[in-house]
Coordinates of C-alpha atoms in Angstrom, one line a residue:
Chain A
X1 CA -6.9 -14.1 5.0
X2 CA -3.9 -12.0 4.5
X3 CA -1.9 -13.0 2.5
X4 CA 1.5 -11.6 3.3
X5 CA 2.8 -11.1 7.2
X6 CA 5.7 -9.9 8.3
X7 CA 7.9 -10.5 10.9
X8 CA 8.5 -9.1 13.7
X9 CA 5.6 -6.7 13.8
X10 CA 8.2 -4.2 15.6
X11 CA 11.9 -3.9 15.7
X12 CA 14.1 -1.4 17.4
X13 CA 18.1 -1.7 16.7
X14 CA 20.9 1.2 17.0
X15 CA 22.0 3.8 14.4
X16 CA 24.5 1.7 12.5
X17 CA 23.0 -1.8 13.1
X18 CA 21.8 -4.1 10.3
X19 CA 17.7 -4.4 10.2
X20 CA 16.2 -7.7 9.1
X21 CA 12.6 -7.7 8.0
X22 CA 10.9 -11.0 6.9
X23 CA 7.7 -11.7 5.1
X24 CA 5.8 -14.8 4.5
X25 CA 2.6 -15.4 1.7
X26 CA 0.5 -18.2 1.0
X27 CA 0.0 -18.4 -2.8
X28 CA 2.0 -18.8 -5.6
X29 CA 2.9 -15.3 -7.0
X30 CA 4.1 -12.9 -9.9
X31 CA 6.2 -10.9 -7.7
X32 CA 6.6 -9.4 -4.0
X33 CA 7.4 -5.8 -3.3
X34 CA 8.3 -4.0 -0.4
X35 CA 7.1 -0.8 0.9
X36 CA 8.0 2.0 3.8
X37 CA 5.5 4.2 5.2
X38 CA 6.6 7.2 7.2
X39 CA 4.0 8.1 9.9
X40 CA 0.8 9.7 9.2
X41 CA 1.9 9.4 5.3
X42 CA 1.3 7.5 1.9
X43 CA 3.1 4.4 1.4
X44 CA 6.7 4.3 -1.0
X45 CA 7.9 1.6 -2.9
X46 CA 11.4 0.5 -2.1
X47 CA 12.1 -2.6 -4.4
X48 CA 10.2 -5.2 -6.4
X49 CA 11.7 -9.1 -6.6
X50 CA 10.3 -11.1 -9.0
X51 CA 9.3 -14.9 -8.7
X52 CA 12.3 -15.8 -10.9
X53 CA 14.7 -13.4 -9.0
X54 CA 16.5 -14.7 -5.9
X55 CA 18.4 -11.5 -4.3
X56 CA 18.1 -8.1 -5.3
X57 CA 19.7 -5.3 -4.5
X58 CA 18.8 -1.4 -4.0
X59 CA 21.7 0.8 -2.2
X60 CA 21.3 0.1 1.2
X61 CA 18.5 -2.7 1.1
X62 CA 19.1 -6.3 0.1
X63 CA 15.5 -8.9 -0.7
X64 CA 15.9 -12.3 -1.1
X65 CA 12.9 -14.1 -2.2
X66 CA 12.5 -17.8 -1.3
X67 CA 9.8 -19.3 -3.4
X68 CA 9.8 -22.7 -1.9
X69 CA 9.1 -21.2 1.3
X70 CA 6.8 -18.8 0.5
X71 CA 8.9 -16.0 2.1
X72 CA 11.3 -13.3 2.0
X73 CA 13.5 -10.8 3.8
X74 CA 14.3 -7.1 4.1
X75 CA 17.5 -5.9 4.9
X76 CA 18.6 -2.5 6.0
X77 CA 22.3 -2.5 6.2
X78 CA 23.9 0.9 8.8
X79 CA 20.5 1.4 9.5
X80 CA 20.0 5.3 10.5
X81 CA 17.4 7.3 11.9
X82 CA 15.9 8.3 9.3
X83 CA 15.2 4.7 8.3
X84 CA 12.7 4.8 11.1
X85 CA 9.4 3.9 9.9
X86 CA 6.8 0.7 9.0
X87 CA 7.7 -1.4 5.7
X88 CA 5.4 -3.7 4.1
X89 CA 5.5 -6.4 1.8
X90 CA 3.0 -6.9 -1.1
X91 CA 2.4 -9.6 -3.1
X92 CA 0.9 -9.7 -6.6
X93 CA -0.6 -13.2 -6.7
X94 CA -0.1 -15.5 -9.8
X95 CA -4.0 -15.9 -9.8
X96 CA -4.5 -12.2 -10.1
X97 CA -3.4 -11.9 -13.9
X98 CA -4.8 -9.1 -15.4
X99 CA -6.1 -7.4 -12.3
X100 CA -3.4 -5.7 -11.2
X101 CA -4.0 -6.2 -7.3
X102 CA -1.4 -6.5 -4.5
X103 CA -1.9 -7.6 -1.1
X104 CA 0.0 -6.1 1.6
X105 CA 1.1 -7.3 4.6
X106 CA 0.4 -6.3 8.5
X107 CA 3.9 -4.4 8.9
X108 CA 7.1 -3.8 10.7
X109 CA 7.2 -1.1 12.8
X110 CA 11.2 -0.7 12.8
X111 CA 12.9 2.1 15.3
X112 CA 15.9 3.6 15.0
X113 CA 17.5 4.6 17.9
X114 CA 20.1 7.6 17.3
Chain B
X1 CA 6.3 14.0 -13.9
X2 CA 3.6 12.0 -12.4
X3 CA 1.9 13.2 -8.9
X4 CA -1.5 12.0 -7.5
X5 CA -3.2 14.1 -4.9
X6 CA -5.6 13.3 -2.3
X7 CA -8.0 15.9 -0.3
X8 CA -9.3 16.9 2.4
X9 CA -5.7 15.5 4.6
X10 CA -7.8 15.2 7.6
X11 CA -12.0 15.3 8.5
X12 CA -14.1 15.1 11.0
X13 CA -17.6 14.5 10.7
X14 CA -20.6 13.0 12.6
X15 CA -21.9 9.5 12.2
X16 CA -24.5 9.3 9.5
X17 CA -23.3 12.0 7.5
X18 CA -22.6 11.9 3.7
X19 CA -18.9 11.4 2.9
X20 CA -16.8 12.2 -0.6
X21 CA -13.4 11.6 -0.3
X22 CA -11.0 12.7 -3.7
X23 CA -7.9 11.4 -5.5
X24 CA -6.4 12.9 -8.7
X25 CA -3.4 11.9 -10.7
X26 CA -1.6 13.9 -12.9
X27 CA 0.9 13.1 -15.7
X28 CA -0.4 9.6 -16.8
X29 CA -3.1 8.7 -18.6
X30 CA -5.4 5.6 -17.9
X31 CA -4.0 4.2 -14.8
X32 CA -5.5 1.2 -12.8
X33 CA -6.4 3.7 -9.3
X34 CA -6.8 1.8 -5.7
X35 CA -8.7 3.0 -2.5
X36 CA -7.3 1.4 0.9
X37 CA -8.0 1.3 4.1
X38 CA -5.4 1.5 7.0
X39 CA -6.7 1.0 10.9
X40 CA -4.3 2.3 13.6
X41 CA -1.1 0.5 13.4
X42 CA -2.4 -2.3 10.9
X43 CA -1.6 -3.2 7.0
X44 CA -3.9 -2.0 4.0
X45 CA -7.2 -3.5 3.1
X46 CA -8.1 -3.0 -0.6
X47 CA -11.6 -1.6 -0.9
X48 CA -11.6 -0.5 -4.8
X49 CA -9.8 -0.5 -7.6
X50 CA -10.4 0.5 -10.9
X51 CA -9.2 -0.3 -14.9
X52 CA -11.0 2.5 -16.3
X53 CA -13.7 5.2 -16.1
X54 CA -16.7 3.7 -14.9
X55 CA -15.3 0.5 -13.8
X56 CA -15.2 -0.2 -10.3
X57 CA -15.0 -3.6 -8.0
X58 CA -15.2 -4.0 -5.0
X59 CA -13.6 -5.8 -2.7
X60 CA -14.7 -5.2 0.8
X61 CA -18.9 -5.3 1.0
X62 CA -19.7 -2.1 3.3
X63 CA -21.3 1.3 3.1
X64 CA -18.8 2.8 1.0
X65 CA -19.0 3.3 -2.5
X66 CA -16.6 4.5 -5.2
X67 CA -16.6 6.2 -8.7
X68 CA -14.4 7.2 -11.8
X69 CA -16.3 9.9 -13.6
X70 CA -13.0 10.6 -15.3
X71 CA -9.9 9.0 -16.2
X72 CA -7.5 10.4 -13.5
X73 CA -10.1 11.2 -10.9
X74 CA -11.5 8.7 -8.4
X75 CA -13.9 9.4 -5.7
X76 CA -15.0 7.3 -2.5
X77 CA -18.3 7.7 -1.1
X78 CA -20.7 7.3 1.4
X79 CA -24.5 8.0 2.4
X80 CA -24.1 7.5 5.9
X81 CA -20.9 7.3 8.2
X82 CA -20.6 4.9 10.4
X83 CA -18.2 5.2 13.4
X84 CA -16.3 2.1 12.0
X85 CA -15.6 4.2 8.7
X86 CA -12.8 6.1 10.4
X87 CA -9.3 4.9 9.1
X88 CA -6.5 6.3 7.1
X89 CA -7.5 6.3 3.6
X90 CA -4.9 6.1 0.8
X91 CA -5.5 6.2 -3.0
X92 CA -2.8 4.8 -5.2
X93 CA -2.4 4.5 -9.0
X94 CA -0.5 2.0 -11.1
X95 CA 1.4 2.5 -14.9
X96 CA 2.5 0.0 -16.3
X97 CA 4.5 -2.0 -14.1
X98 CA 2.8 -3.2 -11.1
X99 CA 4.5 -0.7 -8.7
X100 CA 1.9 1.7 -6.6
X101 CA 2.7 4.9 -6.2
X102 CA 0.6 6.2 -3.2
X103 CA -0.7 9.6 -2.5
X104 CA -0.7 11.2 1.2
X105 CA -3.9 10.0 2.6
X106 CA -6.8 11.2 4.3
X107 CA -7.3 10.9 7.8
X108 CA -10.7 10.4 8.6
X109 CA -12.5 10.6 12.2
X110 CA -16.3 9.7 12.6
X111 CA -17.6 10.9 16.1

């Protein structure tokens, strides 16, 4: 099953407008990582959180990471159109030690309208 | 600098035909390498990864098959296409640190 889903599997907001993505796992893990995929391209990492972590913060993107809820969040503060794309979250499950495997996530499609 | 590489960026071809699909990194030396899948609109299904040359697991059982016949150079294959084969495929590569750096993807179409 997957493990990571995020929510909402689309979002459209205005140029300027704060973007909230959120992303919920099942197992216990090492850390969670978020991704953004332009269209019809490779996948880029944005940010990694780690288990211990709480908040991080990148330029214009803030994670939290809520451990005893299995879940965490995405924000894109004065969003802009080129922020348009899908973001992912992957996890690196605790059980995976030594494997180096993440699981991603189904997606947000977020829309930026100019 | 590091850069990984993926080719052909799009095919074509008709069910029950041989595929080879190719990813190359540059600039690092042993990574762990990744083959995904990615449907229409949906997340990334892990199909292979590997650790080093010759060392390949599988994730996914289906009629696709993978290889490292060198260190920075891993090669997804199949025998026979089938029409469910067509997807986005995207290699990736991890050093170190448990980030995945992706390359472009191939865009592949079984008719």
């Amino acid at each position: 099953s997957q493990q990571g889903e995020e929510d909402p599997q689309a979002l459209s907001i205005q140029e300027g407008e704060n973007a909230t993505m959120n992303c919920s796992y099942k197992t216990s893990i090492n850390n969670l990582q978020w991704y953004r995929q332009n269209s019809g391209r490779g996948l880029v990492h944005l940010i990694l959180i780690r288990s211990n972590e709480r908040e991080k913060h990148s330029g214009r993107l803030r994670v939290t990471l809520d451990t005893s809820k299995k879940s965490s969040s995405l924000l894109i503060t004065a969003s802009r159109a080129a922020d348009t794309a899908s973001y992912f979250c992957a996890t690196d499950a605790a059980s995976n030690f030594g494997n180096e495997k993440l699981t991603f996530g189904t997606g947000t499609r977020l829309t930026i309208i100019p | 600098s590091q850069t990984i590489h993926q080719w052909p960026a799009t095919l074509v071809q008709p069910v029950g035909s041989p595929l080879s699909l190719e990813c190359t990194v540059e600039g690092t030396s042993n990574p762990n390498l990744y083959w995904y899948r990615q449907a229409a609109g949906r997340g990334l299904q892990l199909l292979f990864y590997s650790v080093g040359i010759g060392q390949i697991s599988s994730e996914v059982p289906q009629n696709l098959s993978a290889s490292r016949p060198q260190d920075r150079q891993f090669i997804l294959s199949s025998k026979k296409l089938l029409l469910s084969d067509s997807g986005f495929y995207l290699c990736a590569y991890t050093q170190g640190w448990k980030t995945q750096y992706f390359g472009p993807g191939t865009r592949l179409l079984v008719l």
